[in-house]
XYZ file of C-alpha atoms in Angstrom:
158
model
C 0.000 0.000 0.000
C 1.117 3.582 -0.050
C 0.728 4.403 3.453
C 4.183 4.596 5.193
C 4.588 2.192 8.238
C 7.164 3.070 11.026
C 10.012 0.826 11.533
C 9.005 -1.065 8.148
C 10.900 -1.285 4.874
C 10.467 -2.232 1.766
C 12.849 -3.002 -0.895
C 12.570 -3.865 -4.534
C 15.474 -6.182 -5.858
C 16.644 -5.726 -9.584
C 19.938 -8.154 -10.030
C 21.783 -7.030 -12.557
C 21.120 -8.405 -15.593
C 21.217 -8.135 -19.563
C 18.322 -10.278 -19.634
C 15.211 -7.812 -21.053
C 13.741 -8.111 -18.051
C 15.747 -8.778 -14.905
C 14.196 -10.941 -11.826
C 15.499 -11.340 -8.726
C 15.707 -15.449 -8.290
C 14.512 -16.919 -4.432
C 18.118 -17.573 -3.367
C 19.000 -13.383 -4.389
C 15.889 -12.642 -2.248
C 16.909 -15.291 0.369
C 20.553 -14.081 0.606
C 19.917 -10.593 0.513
C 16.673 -11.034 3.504
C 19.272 -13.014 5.674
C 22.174 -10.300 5.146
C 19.889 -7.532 5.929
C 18.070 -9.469 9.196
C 22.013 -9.757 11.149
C 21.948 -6.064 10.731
C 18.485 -4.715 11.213
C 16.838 -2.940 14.310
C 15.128 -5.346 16.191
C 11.333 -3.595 15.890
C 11.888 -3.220 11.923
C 10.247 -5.074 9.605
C 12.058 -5.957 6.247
C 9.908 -6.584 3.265
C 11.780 -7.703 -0.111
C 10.042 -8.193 -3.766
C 10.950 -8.551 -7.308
C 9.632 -5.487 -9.863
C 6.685 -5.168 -11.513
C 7.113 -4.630 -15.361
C 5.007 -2.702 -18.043
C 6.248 -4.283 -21.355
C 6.509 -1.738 -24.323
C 5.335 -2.280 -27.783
C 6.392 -0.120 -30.803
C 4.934 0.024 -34.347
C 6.051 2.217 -36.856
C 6.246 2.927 -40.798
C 9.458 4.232 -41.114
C 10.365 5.720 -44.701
C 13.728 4.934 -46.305
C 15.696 7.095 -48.842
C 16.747 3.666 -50.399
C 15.516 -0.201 -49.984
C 18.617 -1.226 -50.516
C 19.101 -1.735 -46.655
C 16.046 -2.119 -45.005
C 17.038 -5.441 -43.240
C 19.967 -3.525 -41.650
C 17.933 -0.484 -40.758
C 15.115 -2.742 -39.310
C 18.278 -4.866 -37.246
C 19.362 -1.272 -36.263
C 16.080 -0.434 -35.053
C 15.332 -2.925 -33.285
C 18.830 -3.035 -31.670
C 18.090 0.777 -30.423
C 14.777 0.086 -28.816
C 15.610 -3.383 -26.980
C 18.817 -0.710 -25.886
C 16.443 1.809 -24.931
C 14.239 0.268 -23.073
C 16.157 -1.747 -21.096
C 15.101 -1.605 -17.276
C 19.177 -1.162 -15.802
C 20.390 -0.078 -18.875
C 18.458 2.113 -21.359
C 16.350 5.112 -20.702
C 17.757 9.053 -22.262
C 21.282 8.934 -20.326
C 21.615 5.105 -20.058
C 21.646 4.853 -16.684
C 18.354 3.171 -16.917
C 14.844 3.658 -15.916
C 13.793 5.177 -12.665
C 10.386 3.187 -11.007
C 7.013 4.765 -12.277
C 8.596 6.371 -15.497
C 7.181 5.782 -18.880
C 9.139 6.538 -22.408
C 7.550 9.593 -24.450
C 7.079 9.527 -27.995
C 9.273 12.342 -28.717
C 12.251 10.063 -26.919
C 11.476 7.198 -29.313
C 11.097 9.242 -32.565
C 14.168 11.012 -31.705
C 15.459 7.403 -31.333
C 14.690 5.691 -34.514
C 14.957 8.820 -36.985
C 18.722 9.171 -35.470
C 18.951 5.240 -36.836
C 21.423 5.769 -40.458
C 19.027 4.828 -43.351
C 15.789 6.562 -41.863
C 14.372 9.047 -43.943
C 11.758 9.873 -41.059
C 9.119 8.232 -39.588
C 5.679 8.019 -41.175
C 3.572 6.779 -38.309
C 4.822 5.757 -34.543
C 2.380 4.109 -31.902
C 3.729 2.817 -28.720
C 1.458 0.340 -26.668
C 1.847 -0.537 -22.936
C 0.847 -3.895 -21.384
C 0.575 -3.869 -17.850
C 1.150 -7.815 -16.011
C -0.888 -7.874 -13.702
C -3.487 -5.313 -14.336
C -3.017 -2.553 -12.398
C 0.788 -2.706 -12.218
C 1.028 1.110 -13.542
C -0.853 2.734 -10.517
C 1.601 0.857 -7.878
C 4.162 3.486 -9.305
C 6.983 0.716 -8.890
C 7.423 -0.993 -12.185
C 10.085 -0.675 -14.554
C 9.423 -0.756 -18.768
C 11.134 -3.296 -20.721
C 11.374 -3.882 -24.643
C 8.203 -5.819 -25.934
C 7.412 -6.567 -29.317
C 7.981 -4.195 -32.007
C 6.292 -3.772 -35.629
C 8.044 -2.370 -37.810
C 6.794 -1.352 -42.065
C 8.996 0.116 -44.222
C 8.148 2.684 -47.643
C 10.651 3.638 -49.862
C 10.377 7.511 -50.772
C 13.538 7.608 -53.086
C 13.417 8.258 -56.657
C 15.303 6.053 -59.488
């Protein structure tokens, strides 16, 4: 809940992790909840959980100045967002995502039209999927990189 409780804590544990999205396994929990009991006050009470995620979903039509390279554009893009949107990792200054933040638009088309072999971007639609419902209003989920569509037009001239 959101009301504060004296003497009790709550942490979230994020190991650190390539993975897309990073869980904390029962023995990191376990280790961690045993470290932090030798070394708590005695009228405290510990609480430790995994995060909640919101998984991201991207579809675009991105134009290209040639065809000639869409696979590697399309590689490049995707490369960018699963960057991006990593939970540790990604986010503006890749430091990664603070809890309870959500990528803008502007973030991701200034993203994918800074990709080489973009012309621009025709359409961009981002989707959030929330597991469990109602993950967004606890404010303490990180976003990580879903499943991305991606349509290409050619706006070159031969």
């Amino acid at each position: 809940g959101g009301v504060p409780v004296p003497g009790a804590l709550s942490l979230i544990i994020v190991p650190g992790s390539s993975d897309p999205k990073p869980l904390a396994s029962l023995e990191l929990l376990e280790l961690t909840a045993g470290y932090l009991r030798t070394r708590q006050a005695a009228n405290a009470d510990i609480s430790l959980v995994g995060p909640l995620y919101v998984r991201v979903d991207v579809a675009m039509e991105v134009a290209l100045a040639t065809i000639e390279n869409a696979s590697e554009v399309e590689r490049a893009i995707r490369g960018q967002l699963a960057a991006f949107l990593h939970p540790l990792s990604g986010g503006r200054d890749g430091a990664g995502w603070d809890f309870g933040r959500k990528p803008q638009l502007s973030d991701l088309h200034a993203l994918i039209n800074g990709v080489a072999g973009v012309d621009h971007l025709r359409k961009l639609t981002v989707s959030r999927h929330e597991d469990p419902a109602g993950t967004e209003a606890t404010g303490r989920f990180l976003v990580y990189s879903g499943q991305h569509q991606i349509d290409f037009a050619f706006t070159g001239s031969e």
